PDB file of C-alpha atoms in Angstrom:
ATOM      1  CA  UNK A  87       5.864  11.907  11.158  1.00 64.00           C
ATOM      2  CA  UNK A  88       9.276  13.381  11.757  1.00 71.00           C
ATOM      3  CA  UNK A  89      11.189  10.375  10.427  1.00 81.00           C
ATOM      4  CA  UNK A  90      11.487  11.296   6.761  1.00 83.00           C
ATOM      5  CA  UNK A  91      13.512  14.381   5.860  1.00 85.00           C
ATOM      6  CA  UNK A  92      12.987  15.876   2.403  1.00 90.00           C
ATOM      7  CA  UNK A  93      16.007  15.983   0.136  1.00 93.00           C
ATOM      8  CA  UNK A  94      18.574  13.781  -1.546  1.00 96.00           C
ATOM      9  CA  UNK A  95      20.330  10.823   0.066  1.00 93.00           C
ATOM     10  CA  UNK A  96      23.241   8.807  -1.264  1.00 94.00           C
ATOM     11  CA  UNK A  97      24.512   9.245  -4.834  1.00 93.00           C
ATOM     12  CA  UNK A  98      24.190  12.903  -5.795  1.00 93.00           C
ATOM     13  CA  UNK A  99      24.968  12.690  -9.533  1.00 92.00           C
ATOM     14  CA  UNK A 100      22.224  12.430 -12.124  1.00 92.00           C
ATOM     15  CA  UNK A 101      18.585  11.545 -11.738  1.00 94.00           C
ATOM     16  CA  UNK A 102      17.479   9.952  -8.479  1.00 96.00           C
ATOM     17  CA  UNK A 103      17.104   6.219  -8.956  1.00 96.00           C
ATOM     18  CA  UNK A 104      14.593   5.913  -6.115  1.00 97.00           C
ATOM     19  CA  UNK A 105      11.951   8.431  -5.122  1.00 96.00           C
ATOM     20  CA  UNK A 106      10.293   7.999  -1.739  1.00 96.00           C
ATOM     21  CA  UNK A 107       7.008   9.842  -1.320  1.00 94.00           C
ATOM     22  CA  UNK A 108       5.253  10.078   2.009  1.00 90.00           C
ATOM     23  CA  UNK A 109       1.542   9.115   1.822  1.00 91.00           C
ATOM     24  CA  UNK A 110      -0.241  11.085   4.527  1.00 89.00           C
ATOM     25  CA  UNK A 111      -3.887  11.020   5.561  1.00 88.00           C
ATOM     26  CA  UNK A 112      -4.858   7.863   3.700  1.00 92.00           C
ATOM     27  CA  UNK A 113      -7.893   6.058   4.988  1.00 95.00           C
ATOM     28  CA  UNK A 114      -6.896   2.449   5.687  1.00 96.00           C
ATOM     29  CA  UNK A 115      -9.239  -0.285   6.894  1.00 97.00           C
ATOM     30  CA  UNK A 116      -9.166  -4.056   6.975  1.00 96.00           C
ATOM     31  CA  UNK A 117     -12.214  -6.051   5.903  1.00 97.00           C
ATOM     32  CA  UNK A 118     -13.006  -9.656   6.673  1.00 98.00           C
ATOM     33  CA  UNK A 119     -16.117 -11.305   5.293  1.00 98.00           C
ATOM     34  CA  UNK A 120     -18.505 -12.651   7.905  1.00 97.00           C
ATOM     35  CA  UNK A 121     -19.623 -16.297   7.775  1.00 96.00           C
ATOM     36  CA  UNK A 122     -22.045 -16.960   4.951  1.00 96.00           C
ATOM     37  CA  UNK A 123     -21.908 -13.366   3.688  1.00 97.00           C
ATOM     38  CA  UNK A 124     -19.496 -13.655   0.741  1.00 96.00           C
ATOM     39  CA  UNK A 125     -22.051 -13.176  -2.046  1.00 97.00           C
ATOM     40  CA  UNK A 126     -23.903 -10.441  -0.147  1.00 97.00           C
ATOM     41  CA  UNK A 127     -20.620  -8.604   0.551  1.00 98.00           C
ATOM     42  CA  UNK A 128     -19.584  -8.774  -3.098  1.00 97.00           C
ATOM     43  CA  UNK A 129     -22.977  -7.383  -4.089  1.00 97.00           C
ATOM     44  CA  UNK A 130     -22.718  -4.541  -1.533  1.00 96.00           C
ATOM     45  CA  UNK A 131     -19.237  -3.566  -2.738  1.00 97.00           C
ATOM     46  CA  UNK A 132     -20.366  -3.664  -6.365  1.00 97.00           C
ATOM     47  CA  UNK A 133     -23.405  -1.481  -5.610  1.00 96.00           C
ATOM     48  CA  UNK A 134     -21.621   0.990  -3.318  1.00 96.00           C
ATOM     49  CA  UNK A 135     -18.286   1.318  -5.134  1.00 96.00           C
ATOM     50  CA  UNK A 136     -18.728  -0.110  -8.620  1.00 97.00           C
ATOM     51  CA  UNK A 137     -15.973  -2.637  -7.984  1.00 96.00           C
ATOM     52  CA  UNK A 138     -15.678  -6.413  -7.810  1.00 96.00           C
ATOM     53  CA  UNK A 139     -13.786  -7.511  -4.706  1.00 96.00           C
ATOM     54  CA  UNK A 140     -10.493  -9.133  -5.720  1.00 95.00           C
ATOM     55  CA  UNK A 141     -10.372 -12.916  -5.430  1.00 92.00           C
ATOM     56  CA  UNK A 142      -6.624 -12.994  -4.795  1.00 93.00           C
ATOM     57  CA  UNK A 143      -3.625 -10.717  -4.232  1.00 95.00           C
ATOM     58  CA  UNK A 144      -4.689  -8.006  -6.642  1.00 96.00           C
ATOM     59  CA  UNK A 145      -5.830  -4.391  -6.563  1.00 96.00           C
ATOM     60  CA  UNK A 146      -9.293  -3.255  -7.665  1.00 96.00           C
ATOM     61  CA  UNK A 147     -10.224   0.421  -7.724  1.00 95.00           C
ATOM     62  CA  UNK A 148     -13.774   1.504  -7.069  1.00 95.00           C
ATOM     63  CA  UNK A 149     -15.437   4.850  -6.507  1.00 95.00           C
ATOM     64  CA  UNK A 150     -13.222   6.572  -3.906  1.00 95.00           C
ATOM     65  CA  UNK A 151     -11.976   3.262  -2.434  1.00 97.00           C
ATOM     66  CA  UNK A 152      -9.394   0.741  -3.579  1.00 96.00           C
ATOM     67  CA  UNK A 153      -9.605  -2.886  -2.414  1.00 98.00           C
ATOM     68  CA  UNK A 154      -6.472  -5.022  -2.089  1.00 97.00           C
ATOM     69  CA  UNK A 155      -6.758  -8.785  -1.613  1.00 97.00           C
ATOM     70  CA  UNK A 156      -4.655  -9.788   1.403  1.00 96.00           C
ATOM     71  CA  UNK A 157      -5.924 -13.314   2.086  1.00 94.00           C
ATOM     72  CA  UNK A 158      -8.982 -15.553   1.654  1.00 96.00           C
ATOM     73  CA  UNK A 159     -11.996 -13.403   2.512  1.00 96.00           C
ATOM     74  CA  UNK A 160      -9.749 -10.511   3.597  1.00 97.00           C
ATOM     75  CA  UNK A 161      -8.976  -7.135   2.043  1.00 98.00           C
ATOM     76  CA  UNK A 162      -7.231  -3.876   2.795  1.00 97.00           C
ATOM     77  CA  UNK A 163      -9.321  -0.870   1.788  1.00 97.00           C
ATOM     78  CA  UNK A 164      -7.427   2.312   0.897  1.00 97.00           C
ATOM     79  CA  UNK A 165      -8.905   5.734   0.223  1.00 96.00           C
ATOM     80  CA  UNK A 166      -7.686   9.255  -0.351  1.00 93.00           C
ATOM     81  CA  UNK A 167     -11.274  10.561  -0.326  1.00 93.00           C
ATOM     82  CA  UNK A 168     -12.209   9.023   3.041  1.00 92.00           C
ATOM     83  CA  UNK A 169      -9.233  10.080   5.081  1.00 84.00           C
ATOM     84  CA  UNK A 170      -7.942   8.578   8.295  1.00 75.00           C
ATOM     85  CA  UNK A 171     -10.526   6.939  10.559  1.00 75.00           C
ATOM     86  CA  UNK A 172     -13.466   8.093   8.427  1.00 91.00           C
ATOM     87  CA  UNK A 173     -12.956   5.198   6.004  1.00 95.00           C
ATOM     88  CA  UNK A 174     -13.767   2.470   8.540  1.00 95.00           C
ATOM     89  CA  UNK A 175     -17.010   4.176   9.560  1.00 95.00           C
ATOM     90  CA  UNK A 176     -17.940   4.760   5.919  1.00 95.00           C
ATOM     91  CA  UNK A 177     -17.307   1.106   5.001  1.00 96.00           C
ATOM     92  CA  UNK A 178     -19.164  -0.245   8.022  1.00 95.00           C
ATOM     93  CA  UNK A 179     -22.247   1.774   7.043  1.00 95.00           C
ATOM     94  CA  UNK A 180     -22.112   0.788   3.367  1.00 95.00           C
ATOM     95  CA  UNK A 181     -21.420  -2.908   3.945  1.00 95.00           C
ATOM     96  CA  UNK A 182     -24.318  -3.354   6.369  1.00 90.00           C
ATOM     97  CA  UNK A 183     -22.708  -5.941   8.656  1.00 92.00           C
ATOM     98  CA  UNK A 184     -21.548  -8.264   5.887  1.00 97.00           C
ATOM     99  CA  UNK A 185     -17.898  -7.778   6.836  1.00 97.00           C
ATOM    100  CA  UNK A 186     -15.968  -6.993   9.980  1.00 97.00           C
ATOM    101  CA  UNK A 187     -14.272  -3.639   9.456  1.00 97.00           C
ATOM    102  CA  UNK A 188     -11.305  -2.392  11.485  1.00 96.00           C
ATOM    103  CA  UNK A 189      -9.624   0.984  11.161  1.00 95.00           C
ATOM    104  CA  UNK A 190      -5.934   0.722  10.286  1.00 95.00           C
ATOM    105  CA  UNK A 191      -5.277   4.414   9.575  1.00 92.00           C
ATOM    106  CA  UNK A 192      -3.709   5.441  12.860  1.00 89.00           C
ATOM    107  CA  UNK A 193      -1.650   2.272  13.281  1.00 92.00           C
ATOM    108  CA  UNK A 194      -0.128   2.082   9.815  1.00 93.00           C
ATOM    109  CA  UNK A 195       2.190   4.241   7.729  1.00 91.00           C
ATOM    110  CA  UNK A 196       2.374   4.422   3.939  1.00 93.00           C
ATOM    111  CA  UNK A 197       5.111   5.211   1.429  1.00 94.00           C
ATOM    112  CA  UNK A 198       5.301   5.215  -2.344  1.00 95.00           C
ATOM    113  CA  UNK A 199       8.518   4.113  -4.047  1.00 96.00           C
ATOM    114  CA  UNK A 200       9.088   5.078  -7.651  1.00 95.00           C
ATOM    115  CA  UNK A 201      11.998   5.763  -9.959  1.00 95.00           C
ATOM    116  CA  UNK A 202      14.020   3.595 -12.328  1.00 95.00           C
ATOM    117  CA  UNK A 203      15.751   1.678  -9.516  1.00 96.00           C
ATOM    118  CA  UNK A 204      12.799   1.214  -7.127  1.00 95.00           C
ATOM    119  CA  UNK A 205      12.581  -2.517  -7.963  1.00 95.00           C
ATOM    120  CA  UNK A 206      16.307  -2.987  -7.358  1.00 96.00           C
ATOM    121  CA  UNK A 207      16.045  -1.229  -4.010  1.00 97.00           C
ATOM    122  CA  UNK A 208      13.060  -3.327  -2.891  1.00 97.00           C
ATOM    123  CA  UNK A 209      14.762  -6.540  -4.047  1.00 95.00           C
ATOM    124  CA  UNK A 210      17.345  -6.021  -1.297  1.00 96.00           C
ATOM    125  CA  UNK A 211      14.789  -6.721   1.404  1.00 96.00           C
ATOM    126  CA  UNK A 212      11.711  -8.252  -0.191  1.00 95.00           C
ATOM    127  CA  UNK A 213      11.390 -11.998  -0.721  1.00 89.00           C
ATOM    128  CA  UNK A 214       9.125 -11.767  -3.783  1.00 93.00           C
ATOM    129  CA  UNK A 215       9.883 -11.206  -7.452  1.00 94.00           C
ATOM    130  CA  UNK A 216       8.831  -7.751  -8.645  1.00 94.00           C
ATOM    131  CA  UNK A 217       9.628  -8.334 -12.306  1.00 93.00           C
ATOM    132  CA  UNK A 218       6.718  -6.828 -14.279  1.00 91.00           C
ATOM    133  CA  UNK A 219       6.087 -10.210 -15.917  1.00 93.00           C
ATOM    134  CA  UNK A 220       5.256 -11.796 -12.544  1.00 94.00           C
ATOM    135  CA  UNK A 221       4.191  -8.700 -10.567  1.00 94.00           C
ATOM    136  CA  UNK A 222       2.363  -6.630 -13.190  1.00 93.00           C
ATOM    137  CA  UNK A 223       0.267  -3.533 -12.619  1.00 92.00           C
ATOM    138  CA  UNK A 224      -2.629  -4.369 -10.313  1.00 94.00           C
ATOM    139  CA  UNK A 225      -0.636  -6.926  -8.300  1.00 95.00           C
ATOM    140  CA  UNK A 226      -0.477  -6.998  -4.512  1.00 96.00           C
ATOM    141  CA  UNK A 227       1.343  -8.967  -1.852  1.00 96.00           C
ATOM    142  CA  UNK A 228       1.681  -9.284   1.875  1.00 95.00           C
ATOM    143  CA  UNK A 229       5.232 -10.197   2.716  1.00 95.00           C
ATOM    144  CA  UNK A 230       8.192  -9.193   4.816  1.00 95.00           C
ATOM    145  CA  UNK A 231      10.318  -6.241   3.846  1.00 95.00           C
ATOM    146  CA  UNK A 232      13.639  -6.427   5.667  1.00 94.00           C
ATOM    147  CA  UNK A 233      11.989  -8.687   8.286  1.00 93.00           C
ATOM    148  CA  UNK A 234       9.013  -6.325   8.775  1.00 95.00           C
ATOM    149  CA  UNK A 235       5.481  -7.336   7.796  1.00 94.00           C
ATOM    150  CA  UNK A 236       4.180  -5.142   4.975  1.00 95.00           C
ATOM    151  CA  UNK A 237       1.532  -4.921   2.291  1.00 96.00           C
ATOM    152  CA  UNK A 238       2.787  -3.879  -1.141  1.00 96.00           C
ATOM    153  CA  UNK A 239       0.941  -3.174  -4.380  1.00 96.00           C
ATOM    154  CA  UNK A 240       1.106  -1.638  -7.838  1.00 93.00           C
ATOM    155  CA  UNK A 241      -1.941   0.407  -8.704  1.00 85.00           C
ATOM    156  CA  UNK A 242      -3.066   0.738 -12.322  1.00 71.00           C
ATOM    157  CA  UNK A 243      -0.339   1.077 -14.928  1.00 72.00           C
ATOM    158  CA  UNK A 244       1.794   3.327 -12.738  1.00 70.00           C
ATOM    159  CA  UNK A 245       5.444   2.443 -12.245  1.00 82.00           C
ATOM    160  CA  UNK A 246       5.408   2.809  -8.494  1.00 93.00           C
ATOM    161  CA  UNK A 247       5.008   0.601  -5.452  1.00 96.00           C
ATOM    162  CA  UNK A 248       2.875   1.523  -2.461  1.00 96.00           C
ATOM    163  CA  UNK A 249       3.910   0.072   0.890  1.00 96.00           C
ATOM    164  CA  UNK A 250       1.909  -0.029   4.118  1.00 96.00           C
ATOM    165  CA  UNK A 251       3.317  -1.294   7.409  1.00 94.00           C
ATOM    166  CA  UNK A 252       2.881  -0.817  11.140  1.00 94.00           C
ATOM    167  CA  UNK A 253       3.839   2.694  12.244  1.00 91.00           C
ATOM    168  CA  UNK A 254       5.949   1.200  15.024  1.00 92.00           C
ATOM    169  CA  UNK A 255       8.267  -0.111  12.283  1.00 93.00           C
ATOM    170  CA  UNK A 256       8.618   3.232  10.456  1.00 89.00           C
ATOM    171  CA  UNK A 257      12.028   4.113  11.872  1.00 92.00           C
ATOM    172  CA  UNK A 258      13.417   0.644  11.128  1.00 94.00           C
ATOM    173  CA  UNK A 259      12.035   0.749   7.583  1.00 93.00           C
ATOM    174  CA  UNK A 260      13.527   4.174   7.002  1.00 92.00           C
ATOM    175  CA  UNK A 261      16.983   3.070   8.179  1.00 93.00           C
ATOM    176  CA  UNK A 262      16.831   0.051   5.870  1.00 96.00           C
ATOM    177  CA  UNK A 263      15.507   2.126   2.958  1.00 94.00           C
ATOM    178  CA  UNK A 264      18.228   4.781   3.275  1.00 94.00           C
ATOM    179  CA  UNK A 265      20.930   2.112   3.170  1.00 95.00           C
ATOM    180  CA  UNK A 266      19.298   0.185   0.307  1.00 96.00           C
ATOM    181  CA  UNK A 267      18.591   3.213  -1.899  1.00 96.00           C
ATOM    182  CA  UNK A 268      21.771   5.225  -1.287  1.00 96.00           C
ATOM    183  CA  UNK A 269      23.689   3.604  -4.143  1.00 96.00           C
ATOM    184  CA  UNK A 270      21.024   4.713  -6.637  1.00 97.00           C
ATOM    185  CA  UNK A 271      20.463   8.186  -5.237  1.00 97.00           C
ATOM    186  CA  UNK A 272      17.268   8.631  -3.275  1.00 97.00           C
ATOM    187  CA  UNK A 273      15.011  11.677  -3.407  1.00 96.00           C
ATOM    188  CA  UNK A 274      12.636  12.034  -0.448  1.00 95.00           C
ATOM    189  CA  UNK A 275       9.382  13.944  -0.890  1.00 92.00           C
ATOM    190  CA  UNK A 276       7.378  14.636   2.266  1.00 86.00           C
ATOM    191  CA  UNK A 277       3.882  15.990   2.724  1.00 75.00           C
ATOM    192  CA  UNK A 278       3.700  19.713   3.307  1.00 62.00           C
TER     193      UNK A 278
END
């Protein structure tokens, strides 16, 4: 809050090559399967959300909650319907002790990068290949973005990238993003 300023940054001519959209109020929670509960957890998620937990670094959307594989037996849950801290409580109730659930909503910030040059901008600080042939829709990764730990994913067939990182890194990310996107023209859209 208070870091992003709406408007245009960098190149002013033509269409913005990078569009940065603030994602506010998302419910974010980490899940880690408890010992011996993998099959029971998968069954709970399937019954509660109509989704199969991802086996690797992919995105699976269920009813009101998206699950992103972040490591063996670990996921990031994201929800627009269950906002802020409500998601962790909702998940804990639905998953009946089969996973450890920790709220991440207040400690993390989220941005969406889109536009025809979003990949080029991210390539300046991300050590993974975002070419659609190797990072297609539904892909996810945990990596470093300009030396800051971040989770990144592409949901559905959309041509955008969602990024979640520690809120304490928001100012550093924004300074890096402004410098990396300026050449392409960057349009910032904030929540009202």
